[in-house]
mmCIF file of C-alpha atoms in Angstrom:
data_model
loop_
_atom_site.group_PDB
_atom_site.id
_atom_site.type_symbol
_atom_site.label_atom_id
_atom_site.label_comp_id
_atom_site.label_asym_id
_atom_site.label_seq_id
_atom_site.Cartn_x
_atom_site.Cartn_y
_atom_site.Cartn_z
ATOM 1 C CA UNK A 103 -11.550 30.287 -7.913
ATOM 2 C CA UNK A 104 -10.623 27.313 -5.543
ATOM 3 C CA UNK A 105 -10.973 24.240 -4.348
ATOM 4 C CA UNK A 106 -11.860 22.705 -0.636
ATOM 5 C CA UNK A 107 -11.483 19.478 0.416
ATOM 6 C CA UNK A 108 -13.339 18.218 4.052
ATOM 7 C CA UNK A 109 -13.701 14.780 5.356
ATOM 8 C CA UNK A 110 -15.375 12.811 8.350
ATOM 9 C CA UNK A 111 -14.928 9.436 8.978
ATOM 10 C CA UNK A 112 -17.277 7.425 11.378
ATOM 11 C CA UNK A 113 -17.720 3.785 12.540
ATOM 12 C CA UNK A 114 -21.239 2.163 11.153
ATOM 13 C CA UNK A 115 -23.311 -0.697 11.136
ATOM 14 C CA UNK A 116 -24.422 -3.030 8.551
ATOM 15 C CA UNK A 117 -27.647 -2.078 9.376
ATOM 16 C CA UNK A 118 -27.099 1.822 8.710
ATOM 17 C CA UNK A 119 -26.649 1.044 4.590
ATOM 18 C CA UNK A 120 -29.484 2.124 2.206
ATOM 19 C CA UNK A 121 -31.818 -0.792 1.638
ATOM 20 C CA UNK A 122 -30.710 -0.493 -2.223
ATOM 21 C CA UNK A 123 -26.859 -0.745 -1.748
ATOM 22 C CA UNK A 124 -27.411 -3.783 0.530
ATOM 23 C CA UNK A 125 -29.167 -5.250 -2.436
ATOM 24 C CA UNK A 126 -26.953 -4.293 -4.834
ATOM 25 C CA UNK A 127 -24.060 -5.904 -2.304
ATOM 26 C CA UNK A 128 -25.458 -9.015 -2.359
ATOM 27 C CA UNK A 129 -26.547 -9.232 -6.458
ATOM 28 C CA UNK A 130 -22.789 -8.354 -6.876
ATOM 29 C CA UNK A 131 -21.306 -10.922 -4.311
ATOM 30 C CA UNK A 132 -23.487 -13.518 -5.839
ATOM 31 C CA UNK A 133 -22.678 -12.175 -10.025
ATOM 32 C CA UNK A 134 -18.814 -11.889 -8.736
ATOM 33 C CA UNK A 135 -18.589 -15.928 -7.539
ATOM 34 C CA UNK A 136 -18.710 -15.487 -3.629
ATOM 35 C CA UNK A 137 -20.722 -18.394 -2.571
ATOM 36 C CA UNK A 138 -22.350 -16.359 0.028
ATOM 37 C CA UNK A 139 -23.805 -13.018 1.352
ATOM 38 C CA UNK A 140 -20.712 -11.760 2.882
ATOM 39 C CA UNK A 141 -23.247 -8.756 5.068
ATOM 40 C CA UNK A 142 -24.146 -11.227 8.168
ATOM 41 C CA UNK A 143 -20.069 -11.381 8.497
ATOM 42 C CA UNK A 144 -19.092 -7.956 8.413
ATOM 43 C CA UNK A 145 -16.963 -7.425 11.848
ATOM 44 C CA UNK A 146 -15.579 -4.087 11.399
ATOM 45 C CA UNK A 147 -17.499 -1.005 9.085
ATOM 46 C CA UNK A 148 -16.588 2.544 8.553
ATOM 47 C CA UNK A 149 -18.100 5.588 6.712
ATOM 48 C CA UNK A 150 -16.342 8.014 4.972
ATOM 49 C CA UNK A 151 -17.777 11.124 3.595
ATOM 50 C CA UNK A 152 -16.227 13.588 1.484
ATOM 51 C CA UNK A 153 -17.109 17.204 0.588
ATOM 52 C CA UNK A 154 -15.417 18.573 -2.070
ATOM 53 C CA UNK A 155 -16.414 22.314 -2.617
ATOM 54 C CA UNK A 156 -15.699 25.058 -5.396
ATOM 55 C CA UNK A 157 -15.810 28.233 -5.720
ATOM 56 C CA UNK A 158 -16.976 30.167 -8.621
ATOM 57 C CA UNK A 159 -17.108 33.317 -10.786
ATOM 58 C CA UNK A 160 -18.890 36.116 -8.393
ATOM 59 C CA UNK A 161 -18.780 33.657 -5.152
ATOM 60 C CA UNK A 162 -21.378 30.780 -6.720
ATOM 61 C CA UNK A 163 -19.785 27.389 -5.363
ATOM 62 C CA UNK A 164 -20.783 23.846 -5.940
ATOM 63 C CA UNK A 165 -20.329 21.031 -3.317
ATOM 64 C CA UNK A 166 -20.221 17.841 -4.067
ATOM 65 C CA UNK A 167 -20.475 14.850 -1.690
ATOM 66 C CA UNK A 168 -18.941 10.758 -1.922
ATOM 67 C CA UNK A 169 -19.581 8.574 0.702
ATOM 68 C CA UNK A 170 -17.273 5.679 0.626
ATOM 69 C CA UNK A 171 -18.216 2.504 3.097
ATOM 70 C CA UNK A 172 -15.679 0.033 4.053
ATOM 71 C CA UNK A 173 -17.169 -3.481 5.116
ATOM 72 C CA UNK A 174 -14.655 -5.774 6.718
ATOM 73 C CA UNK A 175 -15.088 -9.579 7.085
ATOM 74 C CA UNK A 176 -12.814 -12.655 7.848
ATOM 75 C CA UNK A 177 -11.849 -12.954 4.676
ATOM 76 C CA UNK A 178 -13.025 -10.456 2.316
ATOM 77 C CA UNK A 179 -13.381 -6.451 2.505
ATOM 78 C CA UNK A 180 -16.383 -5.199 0.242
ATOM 79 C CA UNK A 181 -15.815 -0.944 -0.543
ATOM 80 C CA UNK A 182 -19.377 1.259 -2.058
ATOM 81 C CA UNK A 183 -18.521 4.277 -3.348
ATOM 82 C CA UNK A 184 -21.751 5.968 -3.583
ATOM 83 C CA UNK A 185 -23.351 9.681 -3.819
ATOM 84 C CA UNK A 186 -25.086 10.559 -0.459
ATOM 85 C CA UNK A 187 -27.350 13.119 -1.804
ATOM 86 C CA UNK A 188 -28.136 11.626 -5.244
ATOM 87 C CA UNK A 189 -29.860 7.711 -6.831
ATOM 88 C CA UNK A 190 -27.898 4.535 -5.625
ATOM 89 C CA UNK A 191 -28.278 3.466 -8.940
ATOM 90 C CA UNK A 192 -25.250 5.103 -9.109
ATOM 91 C CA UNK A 193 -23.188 3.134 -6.061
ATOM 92 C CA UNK A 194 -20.170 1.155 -6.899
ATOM 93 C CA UNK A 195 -19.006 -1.912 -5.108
ATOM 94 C CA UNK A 196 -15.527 -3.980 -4.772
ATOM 95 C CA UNK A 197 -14.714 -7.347 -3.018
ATOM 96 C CA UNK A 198 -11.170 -7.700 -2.449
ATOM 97 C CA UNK A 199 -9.694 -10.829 -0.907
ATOM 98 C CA UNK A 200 -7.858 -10.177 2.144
ATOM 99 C CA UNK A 201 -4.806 -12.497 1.388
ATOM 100 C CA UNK A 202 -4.603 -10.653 -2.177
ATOM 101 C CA UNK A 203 -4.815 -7.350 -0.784
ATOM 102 C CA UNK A 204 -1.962 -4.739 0.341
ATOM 103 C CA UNK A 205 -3.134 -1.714 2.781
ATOM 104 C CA UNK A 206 -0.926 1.293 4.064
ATOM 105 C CA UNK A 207 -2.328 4.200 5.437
ATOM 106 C CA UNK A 208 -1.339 7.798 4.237
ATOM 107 C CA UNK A 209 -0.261 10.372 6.709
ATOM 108 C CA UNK A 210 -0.382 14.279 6.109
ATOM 109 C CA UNK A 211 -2.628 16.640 4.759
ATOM 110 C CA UNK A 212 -4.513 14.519 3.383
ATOM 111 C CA UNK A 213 -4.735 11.239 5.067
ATOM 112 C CA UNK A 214 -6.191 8.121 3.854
ATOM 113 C CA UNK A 215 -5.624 4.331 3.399
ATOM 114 C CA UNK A 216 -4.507 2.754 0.335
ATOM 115 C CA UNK A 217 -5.226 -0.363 -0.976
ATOM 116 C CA UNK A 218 -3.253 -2.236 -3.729
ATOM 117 C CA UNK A 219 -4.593 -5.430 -5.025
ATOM 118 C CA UNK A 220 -6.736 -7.146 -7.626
ATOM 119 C CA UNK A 221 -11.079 -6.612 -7.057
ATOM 120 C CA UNK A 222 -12.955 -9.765 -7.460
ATOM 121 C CA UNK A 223 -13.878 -10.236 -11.059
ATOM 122 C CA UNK A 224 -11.046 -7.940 -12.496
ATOM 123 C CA UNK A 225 -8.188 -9.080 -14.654
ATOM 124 C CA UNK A 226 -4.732 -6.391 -13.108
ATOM 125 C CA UNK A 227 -3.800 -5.606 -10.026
ATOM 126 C CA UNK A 228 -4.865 -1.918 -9.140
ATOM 127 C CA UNK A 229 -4.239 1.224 -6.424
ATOM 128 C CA UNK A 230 -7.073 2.927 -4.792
ATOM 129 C CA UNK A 231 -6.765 5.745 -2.395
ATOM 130 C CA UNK A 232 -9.596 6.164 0.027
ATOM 131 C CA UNK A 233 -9.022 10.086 1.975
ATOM 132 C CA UNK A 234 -10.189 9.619 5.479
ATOM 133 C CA UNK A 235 -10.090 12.185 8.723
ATOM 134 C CA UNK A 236 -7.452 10.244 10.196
ATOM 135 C CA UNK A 237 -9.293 9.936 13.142
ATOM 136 C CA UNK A 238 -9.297 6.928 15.928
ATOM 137 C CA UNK A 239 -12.202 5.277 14.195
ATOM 138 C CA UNK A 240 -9.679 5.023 11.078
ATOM 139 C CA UNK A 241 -6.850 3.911 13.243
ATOM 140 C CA UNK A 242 -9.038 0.998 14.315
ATOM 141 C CA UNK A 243 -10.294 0.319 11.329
ATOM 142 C CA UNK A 244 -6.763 0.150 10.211
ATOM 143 C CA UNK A 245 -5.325 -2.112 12.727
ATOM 144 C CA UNK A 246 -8.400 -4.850 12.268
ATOM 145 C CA UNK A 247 -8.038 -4.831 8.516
ATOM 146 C CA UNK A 248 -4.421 -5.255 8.662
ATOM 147 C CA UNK A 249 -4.771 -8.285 11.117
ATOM 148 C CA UNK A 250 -7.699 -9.887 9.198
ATOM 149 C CA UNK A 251 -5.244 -9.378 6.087
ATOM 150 C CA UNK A 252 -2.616 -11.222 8.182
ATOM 151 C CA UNK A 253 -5.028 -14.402 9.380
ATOM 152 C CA UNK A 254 -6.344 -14.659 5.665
ATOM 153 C CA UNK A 255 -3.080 -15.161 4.203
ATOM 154 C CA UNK A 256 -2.052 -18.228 7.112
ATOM 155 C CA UNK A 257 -5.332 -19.863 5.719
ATOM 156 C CA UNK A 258 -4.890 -22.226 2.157
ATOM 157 C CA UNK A 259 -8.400 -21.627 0.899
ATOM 158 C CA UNK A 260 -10.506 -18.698 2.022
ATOM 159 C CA UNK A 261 -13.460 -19.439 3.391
ATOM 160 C CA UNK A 262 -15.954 -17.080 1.052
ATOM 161 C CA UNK A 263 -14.701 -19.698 -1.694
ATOM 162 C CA UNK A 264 -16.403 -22.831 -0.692
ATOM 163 C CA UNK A 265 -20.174 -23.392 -1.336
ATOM 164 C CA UNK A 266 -22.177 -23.123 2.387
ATOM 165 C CA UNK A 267 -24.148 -26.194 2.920
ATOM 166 C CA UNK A 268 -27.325 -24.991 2.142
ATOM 167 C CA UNK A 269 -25.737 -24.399 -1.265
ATOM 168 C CA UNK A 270 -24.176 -27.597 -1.874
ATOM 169 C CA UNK A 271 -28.007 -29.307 -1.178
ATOM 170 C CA UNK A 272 -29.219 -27.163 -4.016
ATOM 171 C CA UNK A 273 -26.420 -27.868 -6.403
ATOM 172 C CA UNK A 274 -26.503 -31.437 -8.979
ATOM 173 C CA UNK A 275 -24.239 -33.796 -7.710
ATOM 174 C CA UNK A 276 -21.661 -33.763 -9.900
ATOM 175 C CA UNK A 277 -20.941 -30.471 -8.796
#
């Protein structure tokens, strides 16, 4: 009996996401205290999928599948962590503020980026390892996150914390 591990990384658009995981984005953007959809400023996405594959008594294997999508914006990267192949009632999503948030990427057999930092809405500080192919879409990916983690932290305020206008016009005054 044994284990397999195979990855694929590829460069998406917003517009590639199940309808239901944009939904649920936006529900948890909005329950989490952004002050707006943070989809219409993604500049940079990837996809990762992984297959993770067993073998069995008398050669019976089972594959399973996680697609992790990486959503970068000025000021905020949002993560799903999802099950290709099953419901998205089962997706997972993250915001982490850029200026909070510590990536390295991870070189060797299995390569991947790492990111340290605290999720919107939770209380400690945390480590998640995301495996990737390593491949030039990664390496790009890389690069723009690091720089838009770099411009977020020259900034006081982040933008994704103040109200949009429409929002302040809906708001009582003393607000």
């Amino acid at each position: 009996m044994g284990t397999h591990r195979q990855s694929s990384s590829r460069v998406i658009g917003v517009h590639s996401l199940p309808t239901a995981v944009i939904s649920l984005i936006k529900e948890q953007a909005a329950v989490r205290g952004l002050y707006r959809d943070p989809l219409p400023e993604v500049t940079h996405a990837v996809r990762t999928e992984l297959v993770t594959g067993t073998t069995g008594w008398f050669g019976r294997g089972r594959q399973r599948r996680r697609a992790t999508e990486l959503l970068l914006t000025g000021d905020v990267l949002v993560v799903t962590d999802r099950d290709p192949d099953g419901s998205d009632a089962d997706a997972q999503v993250t915001f982490h503020r850029l200026h909070q948030l510590d990536v390295a990427r991870i070189d060797g057999p299995e390569p991947g980026l790492e990111l340290v930092g605290t999720p919107v809405g939770a209380t400690e500080r945390g480590s998640r390892v995301i495996e990737t192919d390593g491949g030039p879409e990664i390496d790009r990916f890389h690069r723009a996150l690091l720089e838009a983690s770099e411009d977020s932290r020259r900034v006081d305020v982040p933008s994704s914390r103040f109200p949009a206008d429409a929002e302040l016009e809906t708001r009582s005054p003393e607000f």
